[in-house]
Structures are given as C-alpha cells and as structure tokens.
Coordinates of N, CA, C and O in Angstrom, one line a residue:
M206 N 0.8 -1.2 0.0 CA 0.0 0.0 0.0 C 0.9 1.2 0.0 O 1.9 1.3 0.7
N207 N 0.5 2.2 -0.8 CA 1.3 3.4 -0.9 C 0.9 4.3 0.3 O -0.2 4.8 0.4
I208 N 1.9 4.6 1.2 CA 1.6 5.3 2.4 C 1.3 6.7 2.2 O 0.4 7.3 2.7
K209 N 2.0 7.4 1.2 CA 1.8 8.8 0.9 C 0.3 9.0 0.4 O -0.3 9.9 0.7
K210 N 0.0 8.0 -0.5 CA -1.4 8.2 -1.1 C -2.5 8.0 0.0 O -3.5 8.7 0.1
L211 N -2.2 7.1 0.9 CA -3.2 6.8 2.0 C -3.3 8.0 2.9 O -4.4 8.5 3.3
I212 N -2.1 8.7 3.2 CA -2.1 9.9 4.1 C -2.8 11.0 3.4 O -3.6 11.7 4.0
D213 N -2.5 11.2 2.1 CA -3.2 12.3 1.3 C -4.7 12.1 1.4 O -5.4 13.1 1.6
S214 N -5.1 10.9 1.3 CA -6.6 10.6 1.3 C -7.2 10.9 2.7 O -8.2 11.5 2.8
L215 N -6.4 10.5 3.7 CA -6.9 10.7 5.1 C -7.0 12.2 5.4 O -7.9 12.8 6.0
V216 N -5.9 13.0 5.0 CA -5.8 14.4 5.3 C -6.9 15.1 4.5 O -7.6 16.0 5.1
K217 N -7.2 14.7 3.3 CA -8.3 15.3 2.5 C -9.6 15.1 3.2 O -10.4 16.0 3.3
K218 N -9.9 13.8 3.5 CA -11.1 13.5 4.1 C -11.3 14.1 5.4 O -12.5 14.6 5.7
H219 N -10.3 14.2 6.3 CA -10.5 14.7 7.7 C -10.1 16.2 7.8 O -10.2 16.7 8.9
Q220 N -9.5 16.7 6.8 CA -9.1 18.1 6.8 C -8.0 18.4 7.9 O -8.1 19.5 8.6
S221 N -7.2 17.4 8.2 CA -6.3 17.5 9.4 C -5.2 16.5 9.2 O -5.4 15.4 8.6
R222 N -4.1 16.9 9.8 CA -2.9 15.9 10.0 C -2.8 15.5 11.4 O -1.9 14.7 11.8
D223 N -3.7 15.9 12.3 CA -3.7 15.6 13.7 C -4.3 14.1 13.8 O -5.5 13.9 13.5
P224 N -3.5 13.2 14.3 CA -4.0 11.8 14.4 C -5.2 11.7 15.3 O -6.0 10.8 15.1
F225 N -5.2 12.5 16.3 CA -6.3 12.4 17.3 C -7.6 12.9 16.6 O -8.7 12.3 16.8
H226 N -7.6 13.9 15.8 CA -8.8 14.3 15.0 C -9.1 13.2 14.0 O -10.3 12.9 13.9
I227 N -8.2 12.7 13.4 CA -8.5 11.6 12.4 C -9.1 10.4 13.0 O -10.2 10.0 12.5
I228 N -8.6 9.9 14.1 CA -9.1 8.7 14.7 C -10.6 9.0 15.3 O -11.5 8.1 15.3
K229 N -10.8 10.2 15.7 CA -12.2 10.6 16.2 C -13.1 10.5 15.0 O -14.2 10.0 15.2
G230 N -12.8 11.0 13.9 CA -13.5 10.9 12.7 C -13.8 9.6 12.2 O -14.7 9.3 11.5
M231 N -13.0 8.6 12.5 CA -13.1 7.2 12.1 C -13.7 6.4 13.2 O -13.8 5.1 13.1
N232 N -14.2 7.0 14.3 CA -14.9 6.3 15.4 C -14.0 5.2 16.1 O -14.4 4.2 16.5
V233 N -12.7 5.6 16.1 CA -11.7 4.7 16.8 C -11.9 5.0 18.3 O -11.9 6.1 18.7
I234 N -11.9 4.0 19.1 CA -11.9 4.1 20.6 C -10.5 4.5 21.0 O -9.5 3.8 20.7
L235 N -10.3 5.6 21.8 CA -9.0 6.0 22.3 C -8.9 5.8 23.8 O -9.8 6.3 24.5
V236 N -7.9 5.1 24.3 CA -7.8 4.8 25.7 C -6.5 5.3 26.2 O -5.4 4.8 25.7
F237 N -6.5 6.2 27.1 CA -5.3 6.6 27.8 C -5.2 5.8 29.1 O -6.1 5.8 29.9
A238 N -4.1 5.2 29.3 CA -3.8 4.3 30.5 C -2.4 4.3 30.9 O -1.5 4.5 30.0
P239 N -2.1 4.0 32.1 CA -0.6 3.8 32.5 C -0.2 2.4 31.9 O -0.4 1.4 32.5
L240 N 0.6 2.5 30.9 CA 1.1 1.2 30.2 C 2.5 0.9 30.7 O 3.3 1.8 30.9
K241 N 2.8 -0.3 30.8 CA 4.2 -0.8 31.2 C 4.8 -1.5 30.1 O 4.2 -2.4 29.5
G242 N 6.0 -1.0 29.7 CA 6.8 -1.7 28.6 C 6.4 -1.4 27.2 O 7.2 -1.8 26.3
V243 N 5.3 -0.7 27.0 CA 5.0 -0.2 25.7 C 4.5 1.3 25.8 O 4.0 1.7 26.9
R244 N 4.6 2.0 24.7 CA 4.1 3.4 24.7 C 2.7 3.4 24.2 O 2.0 4.3 24.5
G245 N 2.2 2.4 23.5 CA 0.9 2.3 23.0 C 0.8 1.0 22.2 O 1.7 0.3 21.9
F246 N -0.5 0.7 21.8 CA -0.7 -0.4 21.0 C -2.1 -0.3 20.3 O -3.0 0.4 20.9
Y247 N -2.3 -1.0 19.3 CA -3.6 -1.1 18.6 C -4.2 -2.4 18.8 O -3.6 -3.5 18.8
Q248 N -5.6 -2.4 19.0 CA -6.3 -3.6 19.1 C -7.6 -3.6 18.3 O -8.3 -2.6 18.3
Y249 N -7.9 -4.7 17.6 CA -9.3 -4.8 17.0 C -10.0 -5.8 17.8 O -9.7 -7.0 18.0
F250 N -11.1 -5.4 18.5 CA -11.8 -6.2 19.4 C -13.3 -6.0 19.2 O -13.8 -4.9 19.3
Q251 N -14.1 -7.1 19.0 CA -15.6 -7.1 18.8 C -15.9 -5.9 17.8 O -16.8 -5.1 18.1
R252 N -15.3 -5.9 16.6 CA -15.6 -5.0 15.6 C -15.3 -3.5 15.9 O -15.8 -2.6 15.4
N253 N -14.4 -3.4 16.9 CA -14.1 -2.0 17.2 C -12.6 -1.8 17.2 O -11.8 -2.7 17.5
N254 N -12.1 -0.7 16.5 CA -10.7 -0.4 16.5 C -10.4 0.4 17.8 O -11.1 1.5 18.1
I255 N -9.4 0.0 18.5 CA -9.1 0.6 19.8 C -7.5 1.0 19.7 O -6.7 0.1 19.5
I256 N -7.2 2.2 20.1 CA -5.9 2.6 20.3 C -5.6 2.9 21.7 O -6.3 3.8 22.3
Y257 N -4.6 2.3 22.3 CA -4.2 2.5 23.8 C -2.9 3.4 23.7 O -2.0 3.1 23.0
I258 N -2.8 4.4 24.5 CA -1.6 5.2 24.6 C -1.3 5.4 26.1 O -2.2 5.7 26.9
D259 N 0.0 5.4 26.4 CA 0.5 5.6 27.8 C 0.2 7.0 28.1 O 0.6 7.9 27.5
E260 N -0.6 7.1 29.2 CA -1.0 8.4 29.7 C 0.1 9.2 30.2 O 0.0 10.5 30.4
N261 N 1.2 8.6 30.5 CA 2.3 9.3 31.2 C 3.4 9.9 30.2 O 4.3 10.5 30.6
L262 N 3.1 9.7 28.9 CA 4.0 10.2 27.9 C 3.7 11.8 27.7 O 2.6 12.2 27.8
P263 N 4.7 12.5 27.3 CA 4.5 13.9 27.0 C 3.6 14.0 25.7 O 3.5 13.1 25.0
E264 N 3.0 15.2 25.6 CA 1.9 15.3 24.5 C 2.5 15.0 23.1 O 1.8 14.4 22.3
H265 N 3.7 15.5 22.9 CA 4.2 15.3 21.5 C 4.5 13.7 21.2 O 4.3 13.3 20.2
E266 N 4.9 13.0 22.3 CA 5.0 11.6 22.1 C 3.7 10.9 22.0 O 3.6 9.9 21.2
Q267 N 2.7 11.3 22.7 CA 1.3 10.8 22.6 C 0.9 11.0 21.1 O 0.3 10.0 20.6
R268 N 1.1 12.1 20.6 CA 0.7 12.4 19.2 C 1.4 11.4 18.2 O 0.8 10.9 17.3
F269 N 2.7 11.2 18.4 CA 3.4 10.3 17.6 C 3.0 8.9 17.7 O 2.8 8.1 16.7
V270 N 2.8 8.4 19.0 CA 2.2 7.0 19.2 C 0.9 6.9 18.6 O 0.6 5.9 18.0
C271 N 0.1 7.9 18.7 CA -1.3 7.8 18.0 C -1.2 7.7 16.6 O -1.8 6.8 16.0
A272 N -0.3 8.4 15.9 CA -0.1 8.4 14.5 C 0.5 6.9 14.1 O 0.0 6.3 13.1
H273 N 1.4 6.5 14.9 CA 2.0 5.1 14.7 C 1.0 4.0 14.8 O 0.9 3.2 14.0
E274 N 0.1 4.1 15.8 CA -0.8 3.1 16.0 C -1.9 3.2 14.9 O -2.5 2.1 14.5
L275 N -2.3 4.4 14.5 CA -3.2 4.6 13.3 C -2.5 3.9 12.1 O -3.3 3.3 11.3
G276 N -1.3 4.1 11.9 CA -0.6 3.3 10.8 C -0.8 1.8 10.9 O -1.1 1.2 9.9
H277 N -0.6 1.2 12.1 CA -0.8 -0.2 12.3 C -2.3 -0.5 11.8 O -2.5 -1.5 11.2
M278 N -3.2 0.3 12.4 CA -4.6 0.0 12.1 C -5.0 0.0 10.6 O -5.7 -0.9 10.1
L279 N -4.3 0.9 9.9 CA -4.7 1.0 8.4 C -3.8 0.1 7.5 O -4.2 -0.4 6.5
L280 N -2.6 -0.1 8.0 CA -1.6 -0.9 7.2 C -1.6 -2.3 7.5 O -1.2 -3.2 6.7
H281 N -1.9 -2.7 8.8 CA -1.6 -4.1 9.2 C -2.9 -4.7 9.8 O -2.7 -5.4 10.9
Q282 N -4.0 -4.4 9.3 CA -5.2 -5.1 9.8 C -5.0 -6.5 9.9 O -4.6 -7.2 8.9
G283 N -5.5 -7.1 11.0 CA -5.4 -8.5 11.2 C -4.1 -9.1 11.6 O -3.9 -10.3 11.8
I284 N -3.1 -8.3 11.8 CA -1.8 -8.7 12.2 C -1.6 -8.3 13.6 O -1.6 -7.1 14.0
N285 N -1.4 -9.3 14.5 CA -1.2 -9.0 15.9 C 0.3 -9.0 16.2 O 0.8 -10.0 16.6
T286 N 0.9 -7.8 16.1 CA 2.3 -7.6 16.3 C 2.7 -7.8 17.8 O 3.8 -8.3 18.1
V287 N 1.8 -7.5 18.7 CA 2.1 -7.7 20.1 C 2.2 -9.2 20.4 O 3.2 -9.7 21.1
F288 N 1.3 -10.0 19.9 CA 1.4 -11.5 20.0 C 2.6 -12.0 19.3 O 3.4 -12.8 19.8
M289 N 2.9 -11.5 18.0 CA 4.0 -12.1 17.3 C 5.3 -11.8 18.0 O 6.3 -12.7 18.1
D290 N 5.4 -10.6 18.6 CA 6.6 -10.1 19.2 C 6.8 -11.0 20.6 O 8.0 -11.3 20.8
S291 N 5.8 -11.2 21.3 CA 5.9 -11.8 22.7 C 5.8 -13.3 22.7 O 6.4 -14.0 23.5
K292 N 5.1 -13.9 21.7 CA 4.9 -15.4 21.7 C 5.5 -16.1 20.5 O 5.4 -17.4 20.5
T293 N 6.1 -15.5 19.6 CA 6.6 -16.3 18.5 C 8.0 -15.7 18.2 O 8.5 -14.8 18.8
N294 N 8.7 -16.4 17.2 CA 10.1 -15.9 16.8 C 10.0 -15.0 15.6 O 11.0 -14.8 15.0
L295 N 8.8 -14.8 15.2 CA 8.7 -14.0 14.0 C 9.1 -12.5 14.2 O 8.9 -12.0 15.2
K296 N 9.7 -11.9 13.2 CA 10.2 -10.5 13.3 C 9.1 -9.6 13.0 O 8.4 -9.7 12.1
T297 N 8.9 -8.6 13.9 CA 7.9 -7.5 13.7 C 8.5 -6.2 13.3 O 7.8 -5.3 13.1
S298 N 9.8 -6.2 13.1 CA 10.5 -4.9 12.9 C 10.1 -4.2 11.6 O 9.9 -3.0 11.6
F299 N 9.7 -5.0 10.6 CA 9.1 -4.4 9.3 C 7.9 -3.7 9.6 O 7.7 -2.5 9.1
Y300 N 6.9 -4.3 10.4 CA 5.7 -3.6 10.6 C 5.9 -2.3 11.5 O 5.2 -1.3 11.3
E301 N 6.8 -2.4 12.5 CA 7.1 -1.3 13.3 C 7.7 -0.1 12.5 O 7.3 1.0 12.7
M302 N 8.6 -0.5 11.6 CA 9.3 0.5 10.7 C 8.2 1.2 9.8 O 8.2 2.3 9.7
E303 N 7.4 0.4 9.3 CA 6.3 0.8 8.4 C 5.4 1.8 9.2 O 4.9 2.9 8.7
A304 N 5.0 1.4 10.3 CA 4.2 2.4 11.2 C 4.9 3.6 11.5 O 4.2 4.7 11.6
D305 N 6.1 3.6 11.8 CA 7.0 4.8 12.1 C 7.0 5.7 10.8 O 6.8 6.9 10.9
I306 N 7.1 5.1 9.7 CA 7.2 5.8 8.4 C 5.8 6.6 8.3 O 5.7 7.7 8.0
F307 N 4.7 5.8 8.5 CA 3.4 6.4 8.3 C 3.2 7.5 9.3 O 2.8 8.7 8.9
A308 N 3.7 7.4 10.5 CA 3.5 8.5 11.5 C 4.3 9.7 11.2 O 3.7 10.9 11.2
I309 N 5.5 9.6 10.8 CA 6.3 10.8 10.5 C 5.8 11.4 9.2 O 5.8 12.7 9.0
E310 N 5.4 10.7 8.2 CA 4.8 11.3 7.0 C 3.5 11.9 7.3 O 3.3 13.1 6.8
L311 N 2.7 11.5 8.2 CA 1.5 12.2 8.6 C 1.8 13.5 9.3 O 1.2 14.5 9.1
L312 N 2.7 13.4 10.3 CA 2.9 14.5 11.2 C 3.9 15.6 10.7 O 3.8 16.7 11.1
L313 N 4.7 15.2 9.7 CA 5.6 16.2 9.2 C 5.5 16.3 7.7 O 6.2 15.6 6.9
P314 N 4.6 17.2 7.2 CA 4.4 17.3 5.8 C 5.6 17.9 5.1 O 6.3 18.7 5.8
N315 N 5.6 17.8 3.7 CA 6.7 18.3 3.0 C 6.8 19.8 3.2 O 7.9 20.4 3.3
G316 N 5.7 20.5 3.3 CA 5.7 22.0 3.5 C 6.5 22.4 4.6 O 7.2 23.3 4.6
E317 N 6.3 21.7 5.7 CA 7.0 22.1 7.0 C 8.5 21.8 6.8 O 9.3 22.5 7.3
I318 N 8.9 20.7 6.1 CA 10.2 20.4 5.9 C 10.9 21.5 5.0 O 11.9 22.0 5.3
F319 N 10.2 21.9 3.9 CA 10.8 22.9 3.1 C 10.9 24.2 3.8 O 11.8 25.0 3.5
E320 N 9.9 24.6 4.6 CA 10.0 25.9 5.4 C 11.2 25.9 6.3 O 11.6 27.0 6.6
N321 N 11.6 24.7 6.7 CA 12.7 24.6 7.7 C 14.0 24.0 7.2 O 14.8 23.4 7.8
Q322 N 14.3 24.2 5.8 CA 15.4 23.6 5.2 C 16.7 24.1 5.8 O 17.8 23.4 5.7
Q323 N 16.8 25.2 6.4 CA 18.0 25.8 7.0 C 18.4 25.1 8.2 O 19.5 25.2 8.6
F324 N 17.5 24.2 8.8 CA 17.9 23.5 10.0 C 18.5 22.2 9.6 O 18.1 21.5 8.7
I325 N 19.5 21.8 10.4 CA 20.1 20.5 10.2 C 19.2 19.5 10.9 O 18.3 19.9 11.7
T326 N 19.4 18.2 10.7 CA 18.5 17.1 11.2 C 18.3 17.3 12.7 O 17.1 17.2 13.1
N327 N 19.3 17.4 13.5 CA 19.0 17.4 14.9 C 18.3 18.6 15.4 O 17.5 18.7 16.3
Q328 N 18.5 19.9 14.7 CA 17.7 21.0 15.0 C 16.2 20.8 14.7 O 15.4 21.2 15.4
L329 N 16.0 20.2 13.5 CA 14.6 20.0 13.1 C 13.9 19.0 14.0 O 12.8 19.1 14.4
A330 N 14.7 18.0 14.5 CA 14.2 17.1 15.5 C 13.8 17.8 16.8 O 12.7 17.5 17.4
R331 N 14.6 18.7 17.2 CA 14.3 19.4 18.5 C 13.1 20.4 18.2 O 12.3 20.5 19.1
L332 N 13.0 21.0 17.1 CA 12.0 21.9 16.7 C 10.6 21.2 16.7 O 9.6 21.7 17.2
T333 N 10.6 20.0 16.1 CA 9.3 19.2 16.0 C 9.0 18.3 17.1 O 8.0 17.8 17.3
E334 N 10.2 18.0 17.9 CA 10.1 17.1 19.0 C 9.9 15.6 18.6 O 9.5 14.8 19.3
Y335 N 10.3 15.3 17.3 CA 10.3 14.0 16.8 C 11.7 13.4 16.8 O 12.7 14.1 16.7
N336 N 11.8 12.1 16.9 CA 13.0 11.3 16.9 C 13.9 11.7 15.7 O 13.4 11.7 14.6
E337 N 15.2 11.9 16.0 CA 16.1 12.2 14.9 C 16.1 11.3 13.7 O 16.2 11.6 12.6
K338 N 16.1 9.9 14.1 CA 16.1 8.9 12.9 C 14.9 9.0 12.1 O 15.0 8.8 10.9
F339 N 13.7 9.5 12.6 CA 12.5 9.6 11.8 C 12.7 10.9 10.9 O 12.3 10.8 9.8
I340 N 13.3 11.9 11.4 CA 13.5 13.1 10.6 C 14.5 12.8 9.5 O 14.2 13.2 8.3
E341 N 15.5 12.1 9.8 CA 16.5 11.7 8.7 C 15.8 10.9 7.7 O 16.0 11.1 6.4
S342 N 15.0 10.0 8.0 CA 14.2 9.2 7.1 C 13.3 10.0 6.2 O 13.2 9.9 5.0
R343 N 12.6 10.9 6.9 CA 11.6 11.8 6.2 C 12.4 12.8 5.3 O 12.0 13.0 4.1
L344 N 13.6 13.3 5.6 CA 14.3 14.2 4.8 C 14.8 13.5 3.5 O 14.8 14.0 2.4
K345 N 15.2 12.2 3.7 CA 15.7 11.4 2.5 C 14.5 11.2 1.5 O 14.8 11.2 0.3
D346 N 13.3 11.1 2.1 CA 12.1 10.9 1.3 C 11.7 12.0 0.4 O 11.0 11.9 -0.5
T347 N 12.1 13.3 0.8 CA 11.7 14.5 0.1 C 12.6 14.9 -1.0 O 12.2 15.7 -1.8
T348 N 13.7 14.2 -1.1 CA 14.7 14.5 -2.1 C 14.4 13.7 -3.4 O 13.8 12.7 -3.5

C-alpha cells in the first residue's frame, strides 16, 4: 500500500494531519492508560478499533504514538504484532518501521520540511520534538 497516497486521502477526508482528530472521525476508541513496557498499541476487538496510549507520555510523544498506531490500524489489519513479538520468533521490525514511516509522513508534511530547510537534522528534530532517525528518514524521502 502506498503510504503517501493513504495519508493524502486521510488528510483530504478529515481536513487535518492531527492523528487524534483523524481517529475521532473514524470512530476509533482511544484509551489513555498507564502502560508498562510499551508506549501504545492497537487492538481490534468485537468489531471496534481501539488505540491505547500511555497516559504518562509527553503530549508530542502521545501524538506520535497515536499516528504510529493509526498506521498499524490502516496498514496491518489482522496482524497482531504484540502477539508475534511476545509469543513467536517472527520478526515484527518491518511492521514497526512501516508504522513509524506512516507516523512521520502524517505528522511532518513536505511543506513544513521545506520551510525549515535551513535547519540540520538534529535541530529539526528538536523543533518538531520527533526522533532524529525519523527526521533523517523523512528528509531522505523528500529529495
């Protein structure tokens, strides 16, 4: 699935890049709870999409986790990465990387990158409060 096209469609439909706004428009159940060992996770239960986010995370991290879990919901339906990670020897790194790419693409549009071209990667990471490796990945994708 083309992540950029999916995001463009979501942004057009919901008129926002805010993952909280998008999931609200999609009737996704959002649960803030004190999580241990994970920052968040996605669950499909009884025909409901549910995103759990650690309530103790700073707001910018909650936004990233929400976008990341939205990525799992849209890109990896039917795949239980929590089970795969904890109960099998299967690698989930591809799914996690893909959800990270979805999140940073959603949260950091090309326009924002081009407006801030004068900043080097670590400065842009501090400015946006997103992880430097995601910024590097996103910058490579715009060239």
